[in-house]
mmCIF file of C-alpha atoms in Angstrom:
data_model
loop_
_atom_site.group_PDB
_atom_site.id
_atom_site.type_symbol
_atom_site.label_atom_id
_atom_site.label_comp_id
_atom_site.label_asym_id
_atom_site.label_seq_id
_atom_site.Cartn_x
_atom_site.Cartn_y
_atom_site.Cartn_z
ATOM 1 C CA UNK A 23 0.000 0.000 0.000
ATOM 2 C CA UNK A 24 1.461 3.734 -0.557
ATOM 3 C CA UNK A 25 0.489 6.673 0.694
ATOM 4 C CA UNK A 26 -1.088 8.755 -2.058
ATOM 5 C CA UNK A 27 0.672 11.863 -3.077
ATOM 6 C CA UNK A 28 -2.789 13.667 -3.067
ATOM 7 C CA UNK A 29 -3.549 12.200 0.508
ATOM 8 C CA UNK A 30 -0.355 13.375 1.966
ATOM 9 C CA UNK A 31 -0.805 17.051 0.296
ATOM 10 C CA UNK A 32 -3.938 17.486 2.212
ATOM 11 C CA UNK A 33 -2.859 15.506 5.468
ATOM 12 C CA UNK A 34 0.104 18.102 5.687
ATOM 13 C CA UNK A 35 -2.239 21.204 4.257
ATOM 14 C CA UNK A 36 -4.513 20.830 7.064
ATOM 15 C CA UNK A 37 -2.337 20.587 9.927
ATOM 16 C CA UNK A 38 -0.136 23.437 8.804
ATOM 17 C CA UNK A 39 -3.300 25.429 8.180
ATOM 18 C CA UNK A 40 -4.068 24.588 11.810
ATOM 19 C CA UNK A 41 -0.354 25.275 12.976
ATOM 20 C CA UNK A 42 0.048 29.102 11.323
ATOM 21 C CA UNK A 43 -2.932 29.531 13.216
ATOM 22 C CA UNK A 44 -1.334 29.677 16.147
ATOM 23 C CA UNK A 45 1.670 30.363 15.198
ATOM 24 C CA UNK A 46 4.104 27.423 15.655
ATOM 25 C CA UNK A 47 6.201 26.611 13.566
ATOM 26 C CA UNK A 48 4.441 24.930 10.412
ATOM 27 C CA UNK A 49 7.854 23.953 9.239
ATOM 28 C CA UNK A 50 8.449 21.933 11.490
ATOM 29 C CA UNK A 51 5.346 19.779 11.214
ATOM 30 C CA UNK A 52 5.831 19.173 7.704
ATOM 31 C CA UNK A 53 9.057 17.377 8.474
ATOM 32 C CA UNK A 54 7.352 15.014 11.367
ATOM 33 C CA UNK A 55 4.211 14.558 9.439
ATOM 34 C CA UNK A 56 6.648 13.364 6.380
ATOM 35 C CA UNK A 57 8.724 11.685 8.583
ATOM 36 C CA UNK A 58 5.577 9.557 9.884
ATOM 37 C CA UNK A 59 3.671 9.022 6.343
ATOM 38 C CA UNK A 60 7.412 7.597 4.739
ATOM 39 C CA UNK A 61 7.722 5.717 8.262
ATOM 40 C CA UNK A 62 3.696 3.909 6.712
ATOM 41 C CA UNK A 63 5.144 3.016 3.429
ATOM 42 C CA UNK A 64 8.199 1.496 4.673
ATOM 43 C CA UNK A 65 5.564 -0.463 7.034
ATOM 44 C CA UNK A 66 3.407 -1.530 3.957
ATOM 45 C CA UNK A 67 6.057 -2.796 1.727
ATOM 46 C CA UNK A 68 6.831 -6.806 1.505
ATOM 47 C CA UNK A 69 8.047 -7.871 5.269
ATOM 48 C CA UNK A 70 7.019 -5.070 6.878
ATOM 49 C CA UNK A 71 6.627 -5.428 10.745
ATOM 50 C CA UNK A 72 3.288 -6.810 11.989
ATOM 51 C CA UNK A 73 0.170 -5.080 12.304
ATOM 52 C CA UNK A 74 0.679 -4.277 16.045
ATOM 53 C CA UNK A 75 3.416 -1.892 14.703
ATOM 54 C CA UNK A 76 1.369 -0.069 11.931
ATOM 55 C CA UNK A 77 -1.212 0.657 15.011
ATOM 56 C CA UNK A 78 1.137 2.275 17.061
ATOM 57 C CA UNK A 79 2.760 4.425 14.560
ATOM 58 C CA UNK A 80 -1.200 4.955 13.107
ATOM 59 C CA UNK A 81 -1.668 6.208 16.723
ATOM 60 C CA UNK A 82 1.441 8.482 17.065
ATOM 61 C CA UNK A 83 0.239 10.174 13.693
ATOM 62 C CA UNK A 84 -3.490 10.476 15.260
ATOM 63 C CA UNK A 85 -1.771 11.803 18.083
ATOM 64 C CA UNK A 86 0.445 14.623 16.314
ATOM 65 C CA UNK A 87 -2.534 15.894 14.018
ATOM 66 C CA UNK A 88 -5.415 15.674 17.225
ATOM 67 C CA UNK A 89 -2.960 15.851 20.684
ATOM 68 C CA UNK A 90 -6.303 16.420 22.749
ATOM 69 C CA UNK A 91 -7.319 13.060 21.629
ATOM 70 C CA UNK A 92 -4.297 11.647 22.149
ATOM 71 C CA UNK A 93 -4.664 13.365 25.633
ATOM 72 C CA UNK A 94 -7.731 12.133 26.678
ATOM 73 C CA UNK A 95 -7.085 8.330 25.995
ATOM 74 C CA UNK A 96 -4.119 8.341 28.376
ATOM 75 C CA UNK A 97 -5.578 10.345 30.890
ATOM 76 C CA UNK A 98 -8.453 8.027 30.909
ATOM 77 C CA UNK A 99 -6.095 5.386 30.876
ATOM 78 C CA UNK A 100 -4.467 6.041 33.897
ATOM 79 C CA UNK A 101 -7.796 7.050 35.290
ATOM 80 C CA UNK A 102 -8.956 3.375 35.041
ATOM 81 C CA UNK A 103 -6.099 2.178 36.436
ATOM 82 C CA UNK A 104 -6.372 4.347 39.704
ATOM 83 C CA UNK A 105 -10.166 3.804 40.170
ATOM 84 C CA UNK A 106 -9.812 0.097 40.126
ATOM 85 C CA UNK A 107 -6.630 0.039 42.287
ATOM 86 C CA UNK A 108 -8.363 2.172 44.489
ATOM 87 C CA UNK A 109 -11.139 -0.894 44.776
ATOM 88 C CA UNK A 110 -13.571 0.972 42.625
ATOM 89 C CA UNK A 111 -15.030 0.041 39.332
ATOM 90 C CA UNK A 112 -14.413 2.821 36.158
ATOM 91 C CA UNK A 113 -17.994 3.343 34.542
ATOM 92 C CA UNK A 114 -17.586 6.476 32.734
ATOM 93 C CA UNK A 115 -18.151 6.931 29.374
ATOM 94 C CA UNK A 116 -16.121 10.157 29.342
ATOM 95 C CA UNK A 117 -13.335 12.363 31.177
ATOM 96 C CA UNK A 118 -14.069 14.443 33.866
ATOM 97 C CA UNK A 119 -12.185 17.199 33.336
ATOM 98 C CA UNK A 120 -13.491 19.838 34.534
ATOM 99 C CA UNK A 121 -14.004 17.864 37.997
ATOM 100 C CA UNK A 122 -10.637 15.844 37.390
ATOM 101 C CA UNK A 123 -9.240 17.393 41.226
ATOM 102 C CA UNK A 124 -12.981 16.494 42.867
ATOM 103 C CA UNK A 125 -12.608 12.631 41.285
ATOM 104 C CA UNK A 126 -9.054 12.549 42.329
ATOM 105 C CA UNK A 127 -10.101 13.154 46.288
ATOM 106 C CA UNK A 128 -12.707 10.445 45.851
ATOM 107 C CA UNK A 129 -10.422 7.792 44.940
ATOM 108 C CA UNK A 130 -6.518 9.492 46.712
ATOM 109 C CA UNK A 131 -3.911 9.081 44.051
ATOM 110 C CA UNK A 132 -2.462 12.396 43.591
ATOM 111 C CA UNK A 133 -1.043 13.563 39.801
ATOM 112 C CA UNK A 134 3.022 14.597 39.089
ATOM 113 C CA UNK A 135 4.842 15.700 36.640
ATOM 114 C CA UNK A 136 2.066 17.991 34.952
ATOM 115 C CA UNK A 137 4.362 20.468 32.774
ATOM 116 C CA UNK A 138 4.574 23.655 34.410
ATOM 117 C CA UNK A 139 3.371 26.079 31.419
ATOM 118 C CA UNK A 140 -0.099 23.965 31.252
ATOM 119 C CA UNK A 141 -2.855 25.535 33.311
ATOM 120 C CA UNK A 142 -4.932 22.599 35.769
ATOM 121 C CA UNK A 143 -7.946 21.432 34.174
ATOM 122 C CA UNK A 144 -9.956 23.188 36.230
ATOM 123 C CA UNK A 145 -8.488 26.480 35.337
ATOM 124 C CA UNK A 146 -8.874 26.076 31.035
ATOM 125 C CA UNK A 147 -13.053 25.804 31.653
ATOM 126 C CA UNK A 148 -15.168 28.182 29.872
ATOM 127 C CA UNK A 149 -17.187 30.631 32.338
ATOM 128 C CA UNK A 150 -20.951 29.622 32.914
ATOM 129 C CA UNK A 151 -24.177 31.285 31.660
ATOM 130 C CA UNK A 152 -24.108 35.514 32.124
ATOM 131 C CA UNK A 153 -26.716 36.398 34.203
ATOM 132 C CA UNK A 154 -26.380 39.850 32.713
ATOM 133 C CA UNK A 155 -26.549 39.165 28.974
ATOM 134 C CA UNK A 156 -28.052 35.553 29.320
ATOM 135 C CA UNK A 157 -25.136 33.872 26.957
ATOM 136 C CA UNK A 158 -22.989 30.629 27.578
ATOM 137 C CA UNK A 159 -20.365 30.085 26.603
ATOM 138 C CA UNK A 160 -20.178 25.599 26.447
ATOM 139 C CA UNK A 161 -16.983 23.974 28.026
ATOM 140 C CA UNK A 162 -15.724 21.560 25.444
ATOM 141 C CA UNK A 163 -13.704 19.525 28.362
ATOM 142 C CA UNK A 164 -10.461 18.368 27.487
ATOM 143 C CA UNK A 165 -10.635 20.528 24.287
ATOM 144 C CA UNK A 166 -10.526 23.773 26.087
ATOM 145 C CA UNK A 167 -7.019 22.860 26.841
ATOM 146 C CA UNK A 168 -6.007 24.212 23.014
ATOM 147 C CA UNK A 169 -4.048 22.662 20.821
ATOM 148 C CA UNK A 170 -0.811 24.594 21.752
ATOM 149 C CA UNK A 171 -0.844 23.226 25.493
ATOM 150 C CA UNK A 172 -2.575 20.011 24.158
ATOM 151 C CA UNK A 173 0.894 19.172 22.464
ATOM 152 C CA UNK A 174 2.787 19.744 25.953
ATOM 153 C CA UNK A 175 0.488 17.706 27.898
ATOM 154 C CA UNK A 176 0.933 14.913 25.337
ATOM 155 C CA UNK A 177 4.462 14.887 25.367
ATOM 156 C CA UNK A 178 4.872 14.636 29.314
ATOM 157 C CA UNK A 179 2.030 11.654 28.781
ATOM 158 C CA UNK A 180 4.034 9.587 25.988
ATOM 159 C CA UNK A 181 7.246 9.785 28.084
ATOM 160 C CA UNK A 182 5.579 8.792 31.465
ATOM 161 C CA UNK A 183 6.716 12.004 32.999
ATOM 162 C CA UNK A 184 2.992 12.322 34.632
ATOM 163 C CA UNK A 185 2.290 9.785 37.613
ATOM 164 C CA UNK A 186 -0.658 8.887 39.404
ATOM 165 C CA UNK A 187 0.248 8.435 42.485
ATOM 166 C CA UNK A 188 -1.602 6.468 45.782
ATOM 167 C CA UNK A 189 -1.335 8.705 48.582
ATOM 168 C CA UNK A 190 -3.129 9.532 51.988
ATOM 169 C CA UNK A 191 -6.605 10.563 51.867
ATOM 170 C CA UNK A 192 -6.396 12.375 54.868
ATOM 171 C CA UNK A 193 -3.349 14.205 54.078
ATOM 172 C CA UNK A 194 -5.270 15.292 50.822
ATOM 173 C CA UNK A 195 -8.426 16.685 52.613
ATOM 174 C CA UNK A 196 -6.571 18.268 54.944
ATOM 175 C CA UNK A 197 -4.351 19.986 52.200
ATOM 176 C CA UNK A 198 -1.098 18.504 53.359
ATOM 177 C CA UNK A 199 -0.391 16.678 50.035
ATOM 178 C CA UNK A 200 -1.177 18.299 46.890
ATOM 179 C CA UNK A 201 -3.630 16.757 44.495
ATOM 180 C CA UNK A 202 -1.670 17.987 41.220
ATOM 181 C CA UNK A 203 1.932 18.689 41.461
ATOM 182 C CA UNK A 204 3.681 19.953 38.181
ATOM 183 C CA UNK A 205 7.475 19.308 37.188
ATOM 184 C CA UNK A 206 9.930 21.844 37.049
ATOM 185 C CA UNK A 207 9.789 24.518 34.366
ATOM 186 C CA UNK A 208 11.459 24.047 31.661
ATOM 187 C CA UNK A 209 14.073 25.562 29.191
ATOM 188 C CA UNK A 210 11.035 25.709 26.418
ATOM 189 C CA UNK A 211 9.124 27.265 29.178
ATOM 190 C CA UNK A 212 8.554 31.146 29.557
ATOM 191 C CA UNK A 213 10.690 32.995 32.164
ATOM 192 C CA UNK A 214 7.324 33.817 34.207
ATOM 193 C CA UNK A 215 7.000 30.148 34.348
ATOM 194 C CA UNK A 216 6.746 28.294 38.148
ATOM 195 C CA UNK A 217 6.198 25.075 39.422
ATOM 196 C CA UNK A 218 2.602 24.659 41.407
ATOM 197 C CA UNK A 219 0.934 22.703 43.697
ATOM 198 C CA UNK A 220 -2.763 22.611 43.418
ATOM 199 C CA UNK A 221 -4.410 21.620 46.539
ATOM 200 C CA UNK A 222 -8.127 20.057 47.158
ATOM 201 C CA UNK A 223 -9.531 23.554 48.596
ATOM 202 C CA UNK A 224 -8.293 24.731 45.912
ATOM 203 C CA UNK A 225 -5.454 26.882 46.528
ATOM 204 C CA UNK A 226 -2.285 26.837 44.379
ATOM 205 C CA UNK A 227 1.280 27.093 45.824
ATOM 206 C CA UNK A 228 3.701 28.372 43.517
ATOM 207 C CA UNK A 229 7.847 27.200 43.641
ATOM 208 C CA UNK A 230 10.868 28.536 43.055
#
C-alpha cells in the first residue's frame, strides 16, 4: 500500500493550516508529518513489521494531528487504572475534566509531573451562563485545553513524565499533600514560568 501523493498534500495542508494559526512553527510539522507518512510506506512494503506496529505508529500520527485526543485516551487510561486500584469500578463513558481534582479526592492518588506552562484542568473551563446578557459560553472539556498546550500535555504523557500516584486521603483533605503537582519549568518554558501545587480547597502554591 502507498500513501497517495494527493492524501499526503492534504494531510500536511490541514495541519499546517491549523499550525500558522497559532503560530508554531508549520515547518516543522511538515518534516514530522513526512517523517511519519514515509515511516507507513516502509511499514506496507513486503516484510514489513506486523500489524501491532502499523497501530502504534497509526496512533502516534493520530496523536500529532489531534494531541487532545491523544490526551484524553491516556488520561483516561491512567484514570482506570487508579479507580480500580483504588477498589472501585471505572464506569464512565467520558473524562471528567473539569471535575478531574474532585474525582481525584474520591479515589486518593495524587497527579506529578504535569508540565509547568499547562494551566490545571480546572483552570482552562469556559465561564458559565451571564446572568447579565443571558449567553454561555459551552466547556468543550479536554478541548478547552487548546491545541498549543494540548501538544505539551501529550508529550509529558508519551514519556511517562505524569504519575498517578496512591497517597493519603487524609493528608489530601486536609491539604497537606497536593492533588496535582507539576514538574519543574522548563528551558522551552517562559521565564514567568513556576512550578505549582494545586491543593483540594483549591489553593495553588507556587515554587521557586
Amino acid at each position: 500500500m502507498h500513501v497517495n501523493r494527493s492524501h499526503r498534500s492534504l494531510l500536511l495542508s490541514d495541519a499546517v493550516a491549523q499550525k500558522v494559526t497559532e503560530q508554531i512553527d508549520a515547518e516543522e510539522l511538515m518534516k514530522k508529518c513526512n517523517a511519519m507518512l514515509d515511516r507507513i510506506e516502509a511499514l506496507m512494503k513486503p516484510n514489513s513489521p506486523p500489524p501491532e506496529e502499523c497501530d502504534v505508529v497509526n496512533d502516534l500520527i493520530m496523536d500529532e494531528i489531534n494531541p487532545i485526543l491523544g490526551c484524553k485516551d491516556h488520561i483516561i487510561s491512567l484514570l482506570k487504572q487508579a479507580t480500580e486500584a483504588a477498589g472501585q469500578s471505572w464506569e464512565k463513558d467520558r473524562l471528567p475534566w473539569g471535575t478531574l481534582m474532585k474525582y481525584l479526592v474520591g479515589i486518593s492518588p495524587v497527579i506529578t509531573g504535569w508540565p509547568a506552562s499547562c494551566p490545571f484542568p480546572h483552570k482552562t473551563m469556559k465561564p458559565k451562563k451571564s446572568k447579565r446578557n443571558n449567553k454561555e459560553a459551552n466547556s468543550q472539556g479536554i478541548k478547552d485545553l487548546g491545541t498549543k498546550h494540548g501538544r505539551v500535555l501529550l508529550t509529558a504523557l508519551q514519556v511517562s513524565q505524569i504519575k498517578f500516584i496512591k497517597a493519603d486521603p487524609n493528608k489530601i483533605k486536609r491539604n497537606i499533600t497536593p492533588v496535582i503537582a507539576t514538574s519543574a519549568p522548563t528551558h522551552d518554558d517562559p521565564p514567568s514560568c513556576r512550578a505549582q501545587s494545586l491543593f483540594a480547597n483549591g489553593q495553588v502554591f507556587l515554587g521557586a
